[in-house]
Amino acid sequence: MTRPAPTVLLVEDAPSLRTIYRSVLGAAGFSVHLASTAAEGLAAFHRHRPNIVLLDLALPDRDGLSLMREILALTPDVCIITMTTDTSVTLAVEAMRAGAYDFLVKPFEDDRFLSAVQSANAEMESATRAPPPRRRIAGSAEQAAFIGSSPAMARVQAILGQAARSMATIFITGESGTGKELAALAVHGRSHRAAGPFIALNCGAIPPDLLESEVFGHMKGSFTGAITDKPGAAAAADGGTLFLDEICEMAPHLQTKLLRFLQTSTIQPVGAVRTRKVDVRIICATNRNPIEQVRRGLFREDLYYRLYVVPIDMPPLRARGADVIEIAEAALRRFSAEEGKTFTGFSADTKAELLSQSWPGNVRQLLNVIRNVVVLHDGGLVTPEMLPSSLTAETSPPRSPHPAPTTGQTLAQIEREAIEQALARHGGSVPLAARELDVSPSTLYRKLEGWGMRRA
């Protein structure tokens, strides 16, 4: 019986390159499906379910990395080979960490191109004969946040299933590292919008003066540096889902525009004179207490009630009991396969040690610990001595470096004093001070500018 040809999805916006790549793959016996945009690519992926995806990272309607993350969230075992003209090492690292099987820099030779695809195909065929596959697993490792059978996660899964079928706005809360973006992806993937785009925007990672442009877009010449028209995240998410992470870091003036957007479903790019209507579902997330942010005047109360329709609270790892061991064991299997090593599991003492930790970094921290063990040891049974020496120190409650506030100080004075002391301890470094204070660097930059201070 003749075996079916391996299926490849090629997402490339340049017609000439699509023709060349399809010719090379066709001659090698691959069945190729074509797409020229991210939207077409996602629809084709749902339709054909290919084993291999060739993905250009510079697509006209969406960032290729976000599309890759969405595909991997839907089908973690698919092999995605990214292609770009950008020679940046940072981009390559980001793509591999996000789950890319391989990274090709254009222009590349036909032999290099075909070798990458054939290698991915061999991995997929090997996986069907002897799972689990030995492949790069950064994308599937992120799925670890949903591993576990604790009552806390059972409740989250039940809410996600119900919420996905609705059109309601979803507000996800939880500490850093608990899997808030993964929860948003799960809602999107189970909804009737799954074939549409999933656009994620971290409101805390973008300077306040650029955030409006990132959300709503801008017109050419609307400000210095606006050399072309740019569609914002809201326009890019038309027909799909817009995920606004760290929503409580959004500047007040932009909160007003977001509220108007939620009320009218229209956007007005910076510098535009006309509005346009878009069809977008909003999912937002924060690692803060949104009610407290409202009480402090940092988040609009009317916007809060507009967004807080279906709340989902991602539980911290310390509240999930034996899920810690289930996640650790799954991560150990995956990372061992990635590194080509053989680990037989965790000793009883190691399991006890893992269960005793408070895990302030939650699932993200646990994955880093397991990866550290796999990288630095050859295999066998994981004993407590193999765990990072800093684990206990990092997870034990820190001694507060802040003196008790002086009686009579206002909240603003106490806040400024705490920030200035943190900056002094870290030599004026805003990112390091922000990490200690558990706030976004953009929050500190905004406050320092308000005080007439500028720091690195």
Coordinates of N, CA, C and O in Angstrom, one line a residue, residues 3-8 25 28-30 51-53 77-81 101-102 113-136:
R3 N 2.2 4.8 0.8 CA 2.0 5.7 1.9 C 1.6 7.1 1.4 O 2.1 7.6 0.4
P4 N 0.7 7.8 2.1 CA 0.4 9.2 1.7 C 1.6 10.1 1.8 O 2.4 10.0 2.6
A5 N 1.6 11.1 0.9 CA 2.7 12.1 0.9 C 2.6 12.9 2.2 O 1.6 13.3 2.6
P6 N 3.8 13.2 2.8 CA 3.8 14.1 4.0 C 3.2 15.4 3.7 O 3.5 16.0 2.6
T7 N 2.4 16.0 4.6 CA 1.7 17.3 4.4 C 2.5 18.4 5.0 O 2.8 18.4 6.2
V8 N 2.7 19.5 4.2 CA 3.3 20.7 4.7 C 2.5 21.9 4.4 O 1.9 22.0 3.3
L25 N 9.7 21.4 -2.6 CA 9.0 20.4 -1.7 C 8.3 19.4 -2.6 O 8.3 18.2 -2.2
A28 N 10.4 16.7 -3.9 CA 10.9 15.8 -2.8 C 9.8 14.9 -2.3 O 10.0 14.1 -1.4
G29 N 8.6 15.0 -2.9 CA 7.5 14.1 -2.5 C 6.6 14.7 -1.4 O 5.8 13.9 -0.9
F30 N 6.6 16.0 -1.1 CA 5.7 16.5 -0.1 C 4.5 17.1 -0.7 O 4.5 17.6 -1.8
N51 N 1.6 18.1 9.4 CA 2.6 17.8 10.4 C 3.7 18.8 10.5 O 4.3 18.9 11.5
I52 N 3.9 19.5 9.4 CA 5.0 20.5 9.3 C 4.4 21.8 8.8 O 3.6 21.9 7.9
V53 N 4.9 22.9 9.5 CA 4.5 24.3 9.0 C 5.7 25.1 8.7 O 6.6 25.2 9.6
D77 N 2.5 19.2 19.1 CA 3.5 18.3 18.5 C 3.8 18.7 17.1 O 4.7 18.0 16.4
V78 N 3.2 19.7 16.5 CA 3.5 20.0 15.1 C 4.9 20.7 15.0 O 5.4 21.3 16.0
C79 N 5.6 20.4 14.0 CA 7.0 21.0 13.7 C 6.8 22.2 12.9 O 6.3 22.2 11.8
I80 N 7.3 23.3 13.5 CA 7.2 24.6 12.8 C 8.6 25.1 12.5 O 9.4 25.3 13.4
I81 N 8.9 25.4 11.2 CA 10.1 25.9 10.8 C 9.9 27.4 10.4 O 9.1 27.7 9.5
Y101 N 10.9 24.5 15.5 CA 11.7 23.4 15.3 C 13.0 23.8 14.7 O 14.1 23.2 15.0
D102 N 13.0 24.7 13.8 CA 14.2 25.2 13.1 C 14.0 26.6 12.7 O 12.9 27.1 12.7
F113 N 17.2 24.2 3.0 CA 15.8 24.3 3.2 C 15.2 22.9 3.2 O 14.4 22.5 4.1
L114 N 15.5 22.1 2.2 CA 15.0 20.7 2.1 C 15.4 19.9 3.3 O 14.7 19.0 3.8
S115 N 16.7 20.0 3.7 CA 17.2 19.3 4.9 C 16.4 19.6 6.1 O 16.1 18.6 6.9
A116 N 16.0 20.8 6.4 CA 15.3 21.2 7.6 C 13.9 20.5 7.5 O 13.4 20.0 8.5
V117 N 13.2 20.5 6.4 CA 11.9 19.9 6.2 C 12.0 18.4 6.4 O 11.2 17.8 7.1
Q118 N 13.0 17.8 5.7 CA 13.1 16.3 5.9 C 13.4 15.9 7.3 O 13.0 14.9 7.8
S119 N 14.2 16.7 8.0 CA 14.6 16.4 9.4 C 13.3 16.5 10.3 O 13.1 15.6 11.1
A120 N 12.5 17.5 10.0 CA 11.2 17.7 10.8 C 10.3 16.5 10.5 O 9.7 15.9 11.4
N121 N 10.3 16.1 9.2 CA 9.4 15.0 8.8 C 9.9 13.7 9.5 O 9.0 12.9 10.0
A122 N 11.2 13.5 9.6 CA 11.7 12.3 10.2 C 11.3 12.3 11.7 O 11.0 11.2 12.3
E123 N 11.4 13.5 12.3 CA 11.0 13.6 13.7 C 9.5 13.2 13.9 O 9.2 12.5 14.9
M124 N 8.7 13.7 13.0 CA 7.2 13.4 13.2 C 7.0 11.9 12.9 O 6.2 11.3 13.7
E125 N 7.6 11.3 12.0 CA 7.5 9.8 11.7 C 8.0 9.0 12.9 O 7.4 8.0 13.3
S126 N 9.1 9.5 13.5 CA 9.7 8.8 14.6 C 8.7 8.9 15.8 O 8.6 7.9 16.6
A127 N 8.1 10.0 16.0 CA 7.2 10.2 17.1 C 6.0 9.3 17.0 O 5.5 8.8 18.1
T128 N 5.5 9.0 15.8 CA 4.3 8.1 15.7 C 4.7 6.7 16.0 O 3.9 5.9 16.5
R129 N 6.0 6.3 15.9 CA 6.5 5.0 16.2 C 6.9 4.8 17.7 O 6.7 3.8 18.3
A130 N 7.5 5.9 18.2 CA 8.0 5.7 19.6 C 7.9 7.1 20.3 O 8.9 7.8 20.5
P131 N 6.7 7.4 20.8 CA 6.5 8.6 21.5 C 7.2 8.5 22.9 O 7.3 7.3 23.4
P132 N 7.6 9.5 23.6 CA 7.4 10.9 23.2 C 8.5 11.3 22.2 O 9.6 10.8 22.3
P133 N 8.3 12.3 21.3 CA 9.3 12.7 20.3 C 10.5 13.4 20.9 O 10.3 14.1 21.9
R134 N 11.6 13.2 20.3 CA 12.8 14.0 20.7 C 12.8 15.3 19.8 O 13.3 15.2 18.7
R135 N 12.3 16.3 20.3 CA 12.2 17.6 19.5 C 12.3 18.8 20.5 O 12.2 18.7 21.7
R136 N 12.4 19.9 19.9 CA 12.5 21.1 20.7 C 11.0 21.4 21.2 O 10.1 21.3 20.5

